Structures are given as C-alpha cells and as structure tokens.
Coordinates of C-alpha atoms and ligand atoms in Angstrom, one line a residue:
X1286 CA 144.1 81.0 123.5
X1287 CA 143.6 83.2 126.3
X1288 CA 144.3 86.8 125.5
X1289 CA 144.4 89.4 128.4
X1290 CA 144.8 93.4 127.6
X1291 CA 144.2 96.0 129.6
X1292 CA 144.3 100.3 130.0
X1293 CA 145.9 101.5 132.1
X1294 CA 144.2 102.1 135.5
X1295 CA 143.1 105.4 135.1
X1296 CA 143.6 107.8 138.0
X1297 CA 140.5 109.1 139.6
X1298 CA 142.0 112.7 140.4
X1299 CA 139.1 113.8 137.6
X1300 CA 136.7 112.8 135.5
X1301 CA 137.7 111.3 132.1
X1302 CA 139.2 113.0 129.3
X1303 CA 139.4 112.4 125.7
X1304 CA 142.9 110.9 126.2
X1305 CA 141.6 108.1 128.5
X1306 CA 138.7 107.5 125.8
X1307 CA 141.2 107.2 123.1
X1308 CA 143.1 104.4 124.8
X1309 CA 140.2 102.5 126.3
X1310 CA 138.4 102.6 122.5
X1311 CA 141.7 101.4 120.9
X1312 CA 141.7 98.5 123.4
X1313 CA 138.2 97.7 122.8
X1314 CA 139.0 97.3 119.5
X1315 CA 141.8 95.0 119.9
X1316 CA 139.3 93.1 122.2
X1317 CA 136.8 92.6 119.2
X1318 CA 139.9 91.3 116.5
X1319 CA 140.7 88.8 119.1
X1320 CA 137.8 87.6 120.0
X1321 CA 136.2 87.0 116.3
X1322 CA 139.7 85.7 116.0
X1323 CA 138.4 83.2 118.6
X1324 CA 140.3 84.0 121.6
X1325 CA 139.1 83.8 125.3
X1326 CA 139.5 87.1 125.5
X1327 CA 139.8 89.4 129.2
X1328 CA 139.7 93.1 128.6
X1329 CA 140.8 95.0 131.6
X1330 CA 140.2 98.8 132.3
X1331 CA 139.7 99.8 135.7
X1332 CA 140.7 102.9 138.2
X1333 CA 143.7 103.4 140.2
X1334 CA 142.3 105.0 143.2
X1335 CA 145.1 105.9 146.4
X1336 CA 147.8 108.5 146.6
X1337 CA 147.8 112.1 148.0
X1338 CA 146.9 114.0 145.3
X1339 CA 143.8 111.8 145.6
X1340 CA 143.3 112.6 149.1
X1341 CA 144.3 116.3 148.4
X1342 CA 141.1 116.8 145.1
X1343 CA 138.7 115.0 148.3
X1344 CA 139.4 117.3 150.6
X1345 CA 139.2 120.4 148.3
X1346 CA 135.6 119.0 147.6
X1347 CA 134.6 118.5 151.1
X1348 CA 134.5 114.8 150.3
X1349 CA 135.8 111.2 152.2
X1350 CA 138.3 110.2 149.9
X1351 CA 136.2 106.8 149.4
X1352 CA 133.3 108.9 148.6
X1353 CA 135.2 111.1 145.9
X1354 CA 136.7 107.4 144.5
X1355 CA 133.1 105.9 144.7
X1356 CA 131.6 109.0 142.6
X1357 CA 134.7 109.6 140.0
X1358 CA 134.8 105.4 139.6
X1359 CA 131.1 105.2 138.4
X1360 CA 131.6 108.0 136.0
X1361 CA 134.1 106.5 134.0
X1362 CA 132.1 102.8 134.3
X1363 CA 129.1 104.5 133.4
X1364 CA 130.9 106.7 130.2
X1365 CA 132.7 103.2 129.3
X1366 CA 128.7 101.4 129.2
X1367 CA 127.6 104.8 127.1
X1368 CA 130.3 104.0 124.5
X1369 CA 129.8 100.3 124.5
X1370 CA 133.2 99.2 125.6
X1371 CA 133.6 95.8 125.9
X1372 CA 135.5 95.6 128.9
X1373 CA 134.9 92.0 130.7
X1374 CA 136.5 93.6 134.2
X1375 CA 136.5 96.6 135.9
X1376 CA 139.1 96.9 139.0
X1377 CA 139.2 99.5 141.6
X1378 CA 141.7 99.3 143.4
X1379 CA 139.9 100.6 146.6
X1380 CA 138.0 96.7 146.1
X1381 CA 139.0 95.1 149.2
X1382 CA 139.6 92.1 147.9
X1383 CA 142.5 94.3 146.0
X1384 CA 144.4 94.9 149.4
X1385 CA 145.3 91.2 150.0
X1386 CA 146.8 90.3 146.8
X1387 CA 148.9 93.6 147.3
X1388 CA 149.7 92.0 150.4
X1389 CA 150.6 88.3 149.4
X1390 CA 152.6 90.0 146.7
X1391 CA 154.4 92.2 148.7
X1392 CA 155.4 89.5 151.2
X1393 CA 156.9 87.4 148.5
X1394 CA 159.2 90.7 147.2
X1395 CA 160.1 90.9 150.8
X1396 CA 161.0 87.6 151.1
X1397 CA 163.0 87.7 147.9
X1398 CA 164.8 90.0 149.5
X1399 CA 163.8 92.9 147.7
X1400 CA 163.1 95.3 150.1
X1401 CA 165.1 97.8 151.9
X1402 CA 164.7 100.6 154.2
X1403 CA 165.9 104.2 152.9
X1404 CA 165.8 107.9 152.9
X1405 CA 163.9 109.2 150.1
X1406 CA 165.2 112.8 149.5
X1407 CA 164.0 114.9 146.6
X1408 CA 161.7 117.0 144.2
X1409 CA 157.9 115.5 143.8
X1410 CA 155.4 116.0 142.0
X1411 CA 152.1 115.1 143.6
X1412 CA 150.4 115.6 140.1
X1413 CA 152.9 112.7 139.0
X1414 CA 153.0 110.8 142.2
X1415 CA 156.8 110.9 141.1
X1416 CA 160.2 111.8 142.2
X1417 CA 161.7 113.9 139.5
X1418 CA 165.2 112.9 138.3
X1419 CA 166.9 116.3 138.0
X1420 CA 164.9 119.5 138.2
X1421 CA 166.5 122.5 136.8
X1422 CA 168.5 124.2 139.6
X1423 CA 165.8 126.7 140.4
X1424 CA 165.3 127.5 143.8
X1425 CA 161.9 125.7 143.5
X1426 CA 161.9 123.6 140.4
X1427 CA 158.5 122.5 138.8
X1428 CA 156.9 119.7 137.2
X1429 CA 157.5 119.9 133.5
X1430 CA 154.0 118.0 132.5
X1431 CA 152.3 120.1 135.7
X1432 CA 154.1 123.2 135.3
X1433 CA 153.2 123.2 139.1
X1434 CA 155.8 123.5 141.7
X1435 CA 157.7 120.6 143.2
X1436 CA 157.2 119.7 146.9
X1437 CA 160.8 118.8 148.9
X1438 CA 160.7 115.5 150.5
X1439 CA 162.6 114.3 153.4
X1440 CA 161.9 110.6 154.9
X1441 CA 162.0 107.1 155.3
X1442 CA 160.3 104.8 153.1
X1443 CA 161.1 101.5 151.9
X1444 CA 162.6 100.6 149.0
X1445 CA 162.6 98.4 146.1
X1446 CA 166.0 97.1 144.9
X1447 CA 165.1 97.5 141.2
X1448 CA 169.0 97.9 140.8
X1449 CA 168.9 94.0 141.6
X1450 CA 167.3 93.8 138.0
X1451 CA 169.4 95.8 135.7
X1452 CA 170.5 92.7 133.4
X1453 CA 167.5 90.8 133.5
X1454 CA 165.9 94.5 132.2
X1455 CA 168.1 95.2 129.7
X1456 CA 167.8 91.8 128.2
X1457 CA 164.0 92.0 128.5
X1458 CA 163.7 95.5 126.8
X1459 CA 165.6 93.7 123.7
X1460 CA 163.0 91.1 123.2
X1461 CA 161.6 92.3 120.0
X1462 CA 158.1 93.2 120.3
X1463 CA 158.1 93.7 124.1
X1464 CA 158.4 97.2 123.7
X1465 CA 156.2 99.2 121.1
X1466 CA 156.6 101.1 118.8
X1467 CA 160.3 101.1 118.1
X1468 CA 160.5 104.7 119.2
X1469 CA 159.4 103.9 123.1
X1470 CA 162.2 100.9 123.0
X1471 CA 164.7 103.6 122.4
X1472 CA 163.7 105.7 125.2
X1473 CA 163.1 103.0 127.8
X1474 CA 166.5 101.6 126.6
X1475 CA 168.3 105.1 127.1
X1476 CA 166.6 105.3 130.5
X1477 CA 167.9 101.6 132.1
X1478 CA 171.5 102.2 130.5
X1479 CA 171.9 105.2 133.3
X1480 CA 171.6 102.4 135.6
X1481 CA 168.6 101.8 137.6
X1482 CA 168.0 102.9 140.5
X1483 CA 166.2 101.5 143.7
X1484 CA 162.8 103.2 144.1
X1485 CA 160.8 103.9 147.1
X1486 CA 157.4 101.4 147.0
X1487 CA 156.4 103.3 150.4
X1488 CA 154.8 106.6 152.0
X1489 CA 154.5 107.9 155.8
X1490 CA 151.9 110.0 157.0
X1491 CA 149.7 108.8 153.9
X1492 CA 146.5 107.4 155.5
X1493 CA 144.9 107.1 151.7
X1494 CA 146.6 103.7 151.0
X1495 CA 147.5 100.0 151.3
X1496 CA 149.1 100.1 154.4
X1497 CA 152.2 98.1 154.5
X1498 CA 152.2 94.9 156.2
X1499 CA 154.7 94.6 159.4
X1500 CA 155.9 98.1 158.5
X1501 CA 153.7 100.5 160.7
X1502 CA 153.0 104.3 159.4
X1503 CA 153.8 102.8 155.9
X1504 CA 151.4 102.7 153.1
X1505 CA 152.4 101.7 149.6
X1506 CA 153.1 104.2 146.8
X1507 CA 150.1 104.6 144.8
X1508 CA 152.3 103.1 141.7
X1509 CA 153.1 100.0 143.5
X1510 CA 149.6 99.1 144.5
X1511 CA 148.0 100.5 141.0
X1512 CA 149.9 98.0 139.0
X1513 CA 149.1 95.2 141.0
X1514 CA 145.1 96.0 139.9
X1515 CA 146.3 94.0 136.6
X1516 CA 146.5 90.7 138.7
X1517 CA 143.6 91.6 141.2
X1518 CA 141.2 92.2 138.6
X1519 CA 142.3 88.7 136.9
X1520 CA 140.7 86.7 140.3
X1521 CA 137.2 87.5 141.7
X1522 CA 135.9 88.6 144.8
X1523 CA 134.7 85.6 146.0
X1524 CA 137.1 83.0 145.0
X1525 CA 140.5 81.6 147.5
X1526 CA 142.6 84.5 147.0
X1527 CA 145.6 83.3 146.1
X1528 CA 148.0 85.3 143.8
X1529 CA 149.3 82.1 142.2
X1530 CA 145.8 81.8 141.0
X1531 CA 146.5 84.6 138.3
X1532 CA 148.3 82.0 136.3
X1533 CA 145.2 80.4 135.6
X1534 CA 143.1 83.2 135.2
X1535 CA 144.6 84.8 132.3
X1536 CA 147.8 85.8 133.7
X1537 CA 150.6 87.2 131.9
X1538 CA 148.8 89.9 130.1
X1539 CA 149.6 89.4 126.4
X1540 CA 148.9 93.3 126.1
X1541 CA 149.5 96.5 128.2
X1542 CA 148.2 99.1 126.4
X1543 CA 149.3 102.9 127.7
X1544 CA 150.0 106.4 127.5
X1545 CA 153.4 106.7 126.6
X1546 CA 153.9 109.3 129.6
X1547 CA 153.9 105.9 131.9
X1548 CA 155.9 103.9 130.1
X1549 CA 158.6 103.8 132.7
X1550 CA 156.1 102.4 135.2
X1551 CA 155.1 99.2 133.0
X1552 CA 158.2 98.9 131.4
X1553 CA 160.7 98.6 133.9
X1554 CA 159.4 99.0 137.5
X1555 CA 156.4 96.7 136.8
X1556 CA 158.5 93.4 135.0
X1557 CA 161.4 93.9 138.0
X1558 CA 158.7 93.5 140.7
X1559 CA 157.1 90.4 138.9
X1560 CA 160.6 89.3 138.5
X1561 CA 161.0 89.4 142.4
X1562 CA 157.3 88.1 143.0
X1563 CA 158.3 84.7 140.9
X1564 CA 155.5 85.7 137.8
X1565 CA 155.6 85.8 134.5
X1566 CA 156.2 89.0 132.3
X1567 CA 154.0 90.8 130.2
X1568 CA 154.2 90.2 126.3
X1569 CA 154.0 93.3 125.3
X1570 CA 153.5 97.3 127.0
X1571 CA 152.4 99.5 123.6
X1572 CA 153.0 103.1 124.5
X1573 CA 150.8 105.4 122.5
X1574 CA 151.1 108.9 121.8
X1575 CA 149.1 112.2 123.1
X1576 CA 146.2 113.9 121.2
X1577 CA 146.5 117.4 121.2
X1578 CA 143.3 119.5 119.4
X1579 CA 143.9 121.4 116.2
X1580 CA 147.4 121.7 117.3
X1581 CA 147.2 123.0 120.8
X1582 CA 147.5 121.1 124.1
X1583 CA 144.2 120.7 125.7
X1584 CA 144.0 122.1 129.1
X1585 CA 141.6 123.2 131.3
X1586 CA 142.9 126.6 131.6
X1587 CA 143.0 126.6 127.4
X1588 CA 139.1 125.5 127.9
X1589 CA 139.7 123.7 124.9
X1590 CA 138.9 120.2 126.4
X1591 CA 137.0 117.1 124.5
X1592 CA 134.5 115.9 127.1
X1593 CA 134.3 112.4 125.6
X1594 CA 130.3 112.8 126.5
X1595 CA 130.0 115.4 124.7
X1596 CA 131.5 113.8 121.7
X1597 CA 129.8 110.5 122.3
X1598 CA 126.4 112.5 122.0
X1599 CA 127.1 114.8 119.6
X1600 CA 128.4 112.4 117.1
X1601 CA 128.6 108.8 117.9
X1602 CA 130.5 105.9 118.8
X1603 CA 131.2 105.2 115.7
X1604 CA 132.0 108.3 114.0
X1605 CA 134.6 108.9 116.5
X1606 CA 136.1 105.6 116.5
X1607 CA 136.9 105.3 113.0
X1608 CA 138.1 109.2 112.9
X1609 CA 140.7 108.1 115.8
X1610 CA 141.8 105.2 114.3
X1611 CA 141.9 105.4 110.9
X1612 CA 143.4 108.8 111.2
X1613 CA 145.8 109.0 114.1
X1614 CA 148.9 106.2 113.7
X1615 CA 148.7 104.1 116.6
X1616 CA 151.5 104.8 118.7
X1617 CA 152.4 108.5 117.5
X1618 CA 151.4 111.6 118.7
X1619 CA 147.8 112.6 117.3
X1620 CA 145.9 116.0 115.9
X1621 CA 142.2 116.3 116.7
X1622 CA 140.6 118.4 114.3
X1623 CA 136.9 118.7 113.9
X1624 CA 137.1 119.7 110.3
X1625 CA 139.2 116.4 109.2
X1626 CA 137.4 114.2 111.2
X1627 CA 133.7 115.6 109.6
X1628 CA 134.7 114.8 106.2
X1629 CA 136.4 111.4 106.7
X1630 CA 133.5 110.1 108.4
X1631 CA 131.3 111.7 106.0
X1632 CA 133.4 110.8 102.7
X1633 CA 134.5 107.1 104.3
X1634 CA 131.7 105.6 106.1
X1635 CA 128.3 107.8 104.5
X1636 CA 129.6 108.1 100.9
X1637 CA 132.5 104.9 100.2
X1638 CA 130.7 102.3 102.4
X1639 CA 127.3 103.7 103.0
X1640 CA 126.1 104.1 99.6
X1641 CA 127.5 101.3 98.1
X1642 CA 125.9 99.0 100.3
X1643 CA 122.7 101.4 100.1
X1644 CA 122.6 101.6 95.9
X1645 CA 123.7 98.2 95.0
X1646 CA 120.6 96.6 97.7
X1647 CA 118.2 99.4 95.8
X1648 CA 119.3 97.6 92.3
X1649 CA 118.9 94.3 93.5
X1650 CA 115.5 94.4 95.1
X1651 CA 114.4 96.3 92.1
X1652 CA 115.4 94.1 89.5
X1653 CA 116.0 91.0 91.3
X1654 CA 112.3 90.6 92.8
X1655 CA 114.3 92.3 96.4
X1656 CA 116.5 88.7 96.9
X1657 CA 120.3 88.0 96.3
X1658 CA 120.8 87.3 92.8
X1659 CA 121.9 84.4 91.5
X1660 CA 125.7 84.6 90.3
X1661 CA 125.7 82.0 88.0
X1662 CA 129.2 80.5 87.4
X1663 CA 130.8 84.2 87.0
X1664 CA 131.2 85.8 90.5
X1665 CA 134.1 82.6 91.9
X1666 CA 137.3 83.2 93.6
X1667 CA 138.2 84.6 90.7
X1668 CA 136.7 87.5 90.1
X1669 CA 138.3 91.1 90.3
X1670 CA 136.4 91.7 93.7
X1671 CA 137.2 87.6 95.3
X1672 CA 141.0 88.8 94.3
X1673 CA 140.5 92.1 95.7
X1674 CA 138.8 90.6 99.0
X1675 CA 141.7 88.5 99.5
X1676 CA 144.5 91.0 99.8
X1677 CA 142.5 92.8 102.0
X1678 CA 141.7 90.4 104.3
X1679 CA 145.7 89.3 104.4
X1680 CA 147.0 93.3 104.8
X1681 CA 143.7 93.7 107.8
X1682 CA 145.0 90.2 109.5
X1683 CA 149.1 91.6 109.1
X1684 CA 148.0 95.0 110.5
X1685 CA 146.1 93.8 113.6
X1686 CA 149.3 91.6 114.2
X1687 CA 151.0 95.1 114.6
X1688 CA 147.8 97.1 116.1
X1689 CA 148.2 99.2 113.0
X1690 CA 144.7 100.4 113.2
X1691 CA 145.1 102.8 110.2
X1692 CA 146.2 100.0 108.2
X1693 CA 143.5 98.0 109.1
X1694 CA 141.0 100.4 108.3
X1695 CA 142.8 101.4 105.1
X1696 CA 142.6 98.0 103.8
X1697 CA 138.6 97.6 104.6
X1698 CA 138.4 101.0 102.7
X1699 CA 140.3 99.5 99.8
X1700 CA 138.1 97.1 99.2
X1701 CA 134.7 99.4 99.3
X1702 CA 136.2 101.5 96.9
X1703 CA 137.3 98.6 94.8
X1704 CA 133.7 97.3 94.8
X1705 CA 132.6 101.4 94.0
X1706 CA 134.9 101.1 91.0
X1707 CA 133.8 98.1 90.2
X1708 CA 130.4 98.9 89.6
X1709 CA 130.9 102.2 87.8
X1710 CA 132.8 100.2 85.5
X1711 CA 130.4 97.3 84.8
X1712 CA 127.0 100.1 84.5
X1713 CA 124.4 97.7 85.3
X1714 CA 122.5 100.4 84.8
X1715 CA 123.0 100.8 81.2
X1716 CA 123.3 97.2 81.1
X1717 CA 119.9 96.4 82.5
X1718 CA 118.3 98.1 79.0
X1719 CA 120.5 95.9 76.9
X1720 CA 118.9 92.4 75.7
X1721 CA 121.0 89.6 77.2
X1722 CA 122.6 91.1 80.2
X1723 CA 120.3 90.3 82.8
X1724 CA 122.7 87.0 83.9
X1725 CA 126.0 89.3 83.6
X1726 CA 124.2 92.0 85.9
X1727 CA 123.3 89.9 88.2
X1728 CA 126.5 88.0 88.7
X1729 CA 127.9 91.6 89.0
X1730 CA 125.6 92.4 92.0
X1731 CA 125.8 90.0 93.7
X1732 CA 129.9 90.2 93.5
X1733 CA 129.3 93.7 95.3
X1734 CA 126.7 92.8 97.8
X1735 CA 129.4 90.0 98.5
X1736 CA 132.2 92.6 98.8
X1737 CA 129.9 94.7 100.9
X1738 CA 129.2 91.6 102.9
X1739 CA 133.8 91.2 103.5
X1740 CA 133.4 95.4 104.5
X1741 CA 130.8 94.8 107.1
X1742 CA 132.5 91.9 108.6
X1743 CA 135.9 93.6 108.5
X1744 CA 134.7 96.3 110.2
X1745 CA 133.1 94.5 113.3
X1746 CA 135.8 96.1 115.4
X1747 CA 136.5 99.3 114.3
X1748 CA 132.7 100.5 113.9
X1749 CA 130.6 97.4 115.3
X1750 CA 127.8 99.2 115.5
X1751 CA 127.8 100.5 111.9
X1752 CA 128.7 96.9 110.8
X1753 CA 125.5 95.5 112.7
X1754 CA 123.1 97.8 111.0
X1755 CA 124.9 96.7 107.5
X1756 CA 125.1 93.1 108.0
X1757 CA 121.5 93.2 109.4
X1758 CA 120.8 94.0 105.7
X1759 CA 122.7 91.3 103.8
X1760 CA 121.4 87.4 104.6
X1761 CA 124.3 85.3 105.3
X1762 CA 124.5 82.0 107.4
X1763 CA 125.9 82.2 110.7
X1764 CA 129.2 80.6 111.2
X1765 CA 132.7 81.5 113.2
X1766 CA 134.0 84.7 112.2
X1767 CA 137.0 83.4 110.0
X1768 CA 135.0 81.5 108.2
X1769 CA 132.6 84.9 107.2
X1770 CA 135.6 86.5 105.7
X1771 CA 135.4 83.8 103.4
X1772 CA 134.3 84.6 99.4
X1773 CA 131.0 83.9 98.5
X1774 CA 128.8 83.4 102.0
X1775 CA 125.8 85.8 101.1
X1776 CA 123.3 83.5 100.3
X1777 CA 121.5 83.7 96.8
X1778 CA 117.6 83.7 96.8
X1779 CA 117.6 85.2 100.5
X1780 CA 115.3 88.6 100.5
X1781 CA 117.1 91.7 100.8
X1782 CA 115.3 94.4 102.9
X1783 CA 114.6 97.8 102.1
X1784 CA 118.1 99.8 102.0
X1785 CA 118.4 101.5 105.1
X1786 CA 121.4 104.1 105.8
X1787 CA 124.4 102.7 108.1
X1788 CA 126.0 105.9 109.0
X1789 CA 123.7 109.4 108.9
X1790 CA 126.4 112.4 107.9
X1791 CA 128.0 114.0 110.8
X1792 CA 126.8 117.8 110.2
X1793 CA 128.2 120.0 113.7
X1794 CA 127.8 123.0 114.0
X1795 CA 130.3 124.6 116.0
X1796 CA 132.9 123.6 117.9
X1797 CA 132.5 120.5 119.7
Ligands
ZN675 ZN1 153.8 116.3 137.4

C-alpha cells in the first residue's frame, strides 16, 4: 500500500529547534517501519513560508521576505540531509507551483458555498498567526505561549463556514484512532462541543501571501495556504496540475504527525476544508507532546536552547535518536536531560547490544576458524532465544501499530539482554576447556549471533545507522525485510570479520 506521513510544515520565522528535530526524526522512523514493511512509502516535511510575522523577522533583517524564506528553507533541508532523514519530499510553500493548487482548491470551497465575507474583530497573536478565543480582560491581553502582547484587529476578511461542519466533525473526531493519543481526542472533542465557529481564511494589507483569487487586496491566511502544502507537495512541478490528481499520488495521508500545540489546525479546520473541497480525510493527526530540558522550558531568553547541530555533531544521529525515543513516550510531554540520555546510550546500545554482538563474533572467529558455526540440530525454533525472538518481534510489530516507539525499542532491548543472559548462563567459556562441548558451544553461538542478527534488523529504524555497521558484520542472505526477522537466516560457514564496535560511548563534557 501507499503510505503517506508527513511533519508539520515547519514555519520559517527561525532556524530549527530541537522540537522540530524531534518530530521530523520520529516520522523518519515511522517512514523506515513502513517501508521494510513494504509500503510505497511518501514522507513529507517541508516549510510553511507566508504570514506577517514572516514578513515582520525579513524586514528586521534587512531581507526580501523571499530571500529570508530562501535562506531559513535551505537550513532546515540541509540539517534534515545532515541527520539522514529520509524524507522523499520537501514542500515550500513559496514553490509556485504551490499557488495554483491553493487556487483550484479554493475555487471549489467557494463554489461549495463555503465562503463568506465578514468582519474579523479581535485579539492576535502574530507569533500564532491566531485569533485568541478569550484573552483575560486586561487592557492589552497577551499571548499565553508568546507572553507577547496581542495586536487589536478590525477588518474584512473572508470567511470559512466551518460551522457548516459541526456534525460531520463531531462524528469524525469519534472515529477511533483518528485522533491520537486519547488525551488530544479529549481536548479536540471539548473544543468542537462549544460549537464551531466560522474562521477567517483571508488577510488585507498582507502583500506576503497567496493572494485570493477574484477577491482583490485579499491574501489567504498563512494557515489556510500551509495546510494545503500536504497536497501540493503530493504532485510535482512539472506534471498537469490538477488537484484531483492527489488521489493518485498518495492522497489521503494515512499520518499527520504534529506538535500537539496545532492540533486544532489539523484536526478540525483542516478535515472541514477537505470536506468542502470534495477530498478525502486524513487517517490519522498524532499530536505529540513538548520537550522541555532538565525540567525548564527552553527559550532563547533562558539560553538554554538544543541547537539540533550541535547535538547532531556532538553526539550522533543515532545516539540521539534512540535517547528520544526509547525514553520520551510518544505523544506525552518529554524531559531532556543530558545525564539520562549519556547512560542509556552508553548502557543500551555500547554495553547491552554493542558488546554482545562484539564478544560473541570475538568467540566465534577464535574458536570457530572466524566463520558462523554450525548449529547442529540444537539452535531450531525452539530454542530459549528462537522463543524469545518471537515475542519480540510480535510486541515490536503491535507497538509500531500504535507508534509506541518506547515499546518498540523496549522489545529489541529485551531480546539483547535475553541473548546476554543467555550466554552468561551457558559459559562457553568454561565450556570450551571441557572434552565434548565443542558441538553444544557452538550451537550456542551461533543462537546469539542469530539473536544479534533479530536486534540489528529490528533496529533498522530506530538507529539505522548503528544497525548497518552491525549487520555489515553478520553474513546473512539478502531477502525482503519480513522475511530477515525470520529464525535462523545467518548463514553457517560464512566468515565473520574482525569485531568492530557499533556505537563508541557518548563521553560530553559539559553541557551540550
Ligand atoms: Zn502566540
């Protein structure tokens, strides 16, 4: 099947943080599961480029607002090639292709009947690009994510009549799974049973936009054209563009994954508008939590930002991909803490994984003239470690089913300490200066090196990296994914090569 996830646009107000990094890895890693699973897979990240605060950060730099896009845009691809993201598309939404499928959808809303002039009165945050529902009664009320104060607006803008939609949303936010976790469905629901409200899809006296077909001085709200980068950046450049094309080209998305501070955005405004456009729905918008850094919120004026560079550089891809999602439960709020996340790389993928793999290919080249050993009829489906193998392939499968990353991981681990204990227990060791034994140590290697074999391939997407350099070490045939996570594929008699080490120990000195 056809399996199309995407990040969120990000917004190219500034360069990317550690939050952006955090959603973009955990979609790359969804990207890998599905396509070892054997999925066409599109992965989607991109940048959301219009809206006045854009315009406002160009101007404060003494830059053209397409110039500022064109220099934030290509940090973020380049940061994304630095980590190795495996994102098939990149959308800005200042592409110009972008502008007609804003417009071919926009004409079909209008026709619908969606659209509606109005007078947009309220508190905004330009920070949000968002009317705020109720300030506090202050004379000048401010943004409670910005702390910065709200600007009054006065004027005309056209509307969308998302009010149209309040049944069809209520019944769509019951759909089990469509929201996730449970905790955002509660939320989202609370919000539509207010009643929804029509919202304003339009801005005057905003040159830094989509302008609005057949409605002069208008361009669109930087929401309403972001969102609409999901379809664009389904269709290329060169092709017919013709919105109805999406359908073919991967269109609906089975996967939104964002912040869970947009929510409202993807949950609600987004499905009503492809209601109105005649397209099909998302499957499913997964709102994740926020990372804050040994419990405080990280803010510039804290200086206690993660420059994802900086951690990329300092400590690998893969060191900081396992930390985030082994530790952090997708979907809840997250604590980055340099001590935790030194040790659990350290004791998890150096010590558990690492050395197993390392000391087991050391005792197998030296008493098994450096090739696989022969099992004999001991090491079948089953043995302890075929058994062991087996649940954790079934509890990895059920947790990528619920993007339970920590699961996932926790079940790979599982199975490297299994094969740890394993071979503490068995000695081969001790057993190697006993007459007799040579057949039972061998079937007992070569039942690790196979269990080492199930690790590496398990962990393809979490660390791919790491699980290159370890399967680079261990001979097996090459055949479909599914069919590696089988029991028994290392193949006996292949030559093992010289141990080399799959993850160095993080050692940092300082703060990051
Ligand atoms: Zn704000």
């Amino acid at each position: 099947m056809t399996y199309t996830l995407t990040t969120p646009l990000y917004y190219v107000n500034d360069r990317a943080h550690l939050g952006s990094a955090y959603t973009t890895l955990a979609c790359d890693a969804i990207a890998r599961y599905r396509r070892l699973m054997g999925d066409t897979v599109v992965f989607i990240t991109g940048c959301d480029e219009h809206g006045q605060k854009i315009q406002r950060t160009a101007e404060a730099a003494g830059l053209s607002p397409q110039a500022h896009c064109d220099l934030v845009s290509a940090g973020y691809q380049q940061l994304w090639q630095n980590w190795q993201i495996s994102n098939d598309r990149f959308i800005r939404t200042t592409d110009p292709h972008h502008r007609r499928i804003v417009e071919q959808f926009f004409s079909r809303v209008e026709a619908n009947g969606d659209i509606c002039e109005g007078r947009q009165q309220g508190w905004y945050c330009v920070a949000c690009e968002e009317f705020k529902d109720d300030p506090a009664e202050a004379k000048q009320p401010s943004c409670p994510i910005h702390h910065k104060p709200l600007e009054w607006r006065d004027e005309v803008n056209l509307f969308f009549r998302l009010s149209a939609y309040q049944q069809q949303i209520e019944q769509l936010i019951r759909r089990p799974g469509f929201i996730a976790p449970e905790s955002r469905r509660r939320e989202v629901e609370n919000f539509v049973a207010q009643g929804l409200r029509d919202f304003s899809i339009s801005r005057v006296n905003l040159p830094w936009g989509v302008p609005v077909p057949g409605h002069e001085g208008h361009t669109f709200y930087v929401w309403f054209d972001a969102l609409l980068g999901y379809l664009t950046a389904l269709l290329s450049p060169d092709e017919t563009l013709d919105l109805e094309a999406v359908c073919q080209r991967g269109w609906p998305a089975q996967l939104h994954v964002i912040g869970k501070d947009i929510l409202r955005f993807h949950a609600v405004y987004w499905p009503a508008m492809l209601l109105s456009a005649g397209l099909p729905l998302p499957e499913r918008v997964f709102g994740h939590g926020f990372l804050t850094r040994e419990g405080q919120k990280m803010g510039k004026s804290l200086g206690n930002v993660l420059d994802p560079q900086v951690l990329l550089d300092r400590c690998g891809a893969d060191a900081v991909r396992w930390y985030l999602l082994r530790d952090i439960p997708f979907g809840d709020d997250g604590d980055f803490q340099q001590q935790r996340f030194v040790d659990l790389v350290n004791s998890d993928l150096a010590n558990t994984i690492g050395n197993l793999l390392n000391r087991t290919i050391a005792m197998a080249r030296r008493w098994f003239d450096a090739a696989v050993p022969s099992p004999g009829e001991g090491a079948g489906t089953g043995h302890p470690l075929a058994v062991a193998a087996d649940e954790a392939c079934r509890d990895y499968h059920a947790a990528w089913q619920r993007l339970d990353f920590r699961a996932a991981a926790e079940a790979v681990l599982g199975l490297a300490i299994a094969a740890n204990g394993y071979l503490n227990d068995q000695a081969p060791w001790s057993r190697m200066k006993q007459d007799g034994q040579r057949e039972h140590v061998a079937c007992d290697l070569y039942a690790v090196l196979e269990a080492a074999r199930l690790v590496a391939q398990l962990l393809a997407p979490l660390v791919p990296q790491m699980s290159d350099r370890m399967l680079a070490q261990l001979p097996g045939a090459s055949a479909p994914w599914l069919e590696q996570l089988r029991w028994g594929g290392l193949v006996v008699g292949a030559p093992l090569p010289e141990p080399a080490p799959v993850m160095g120990r993080l050692e940092l000195e300082g703060p990051l």
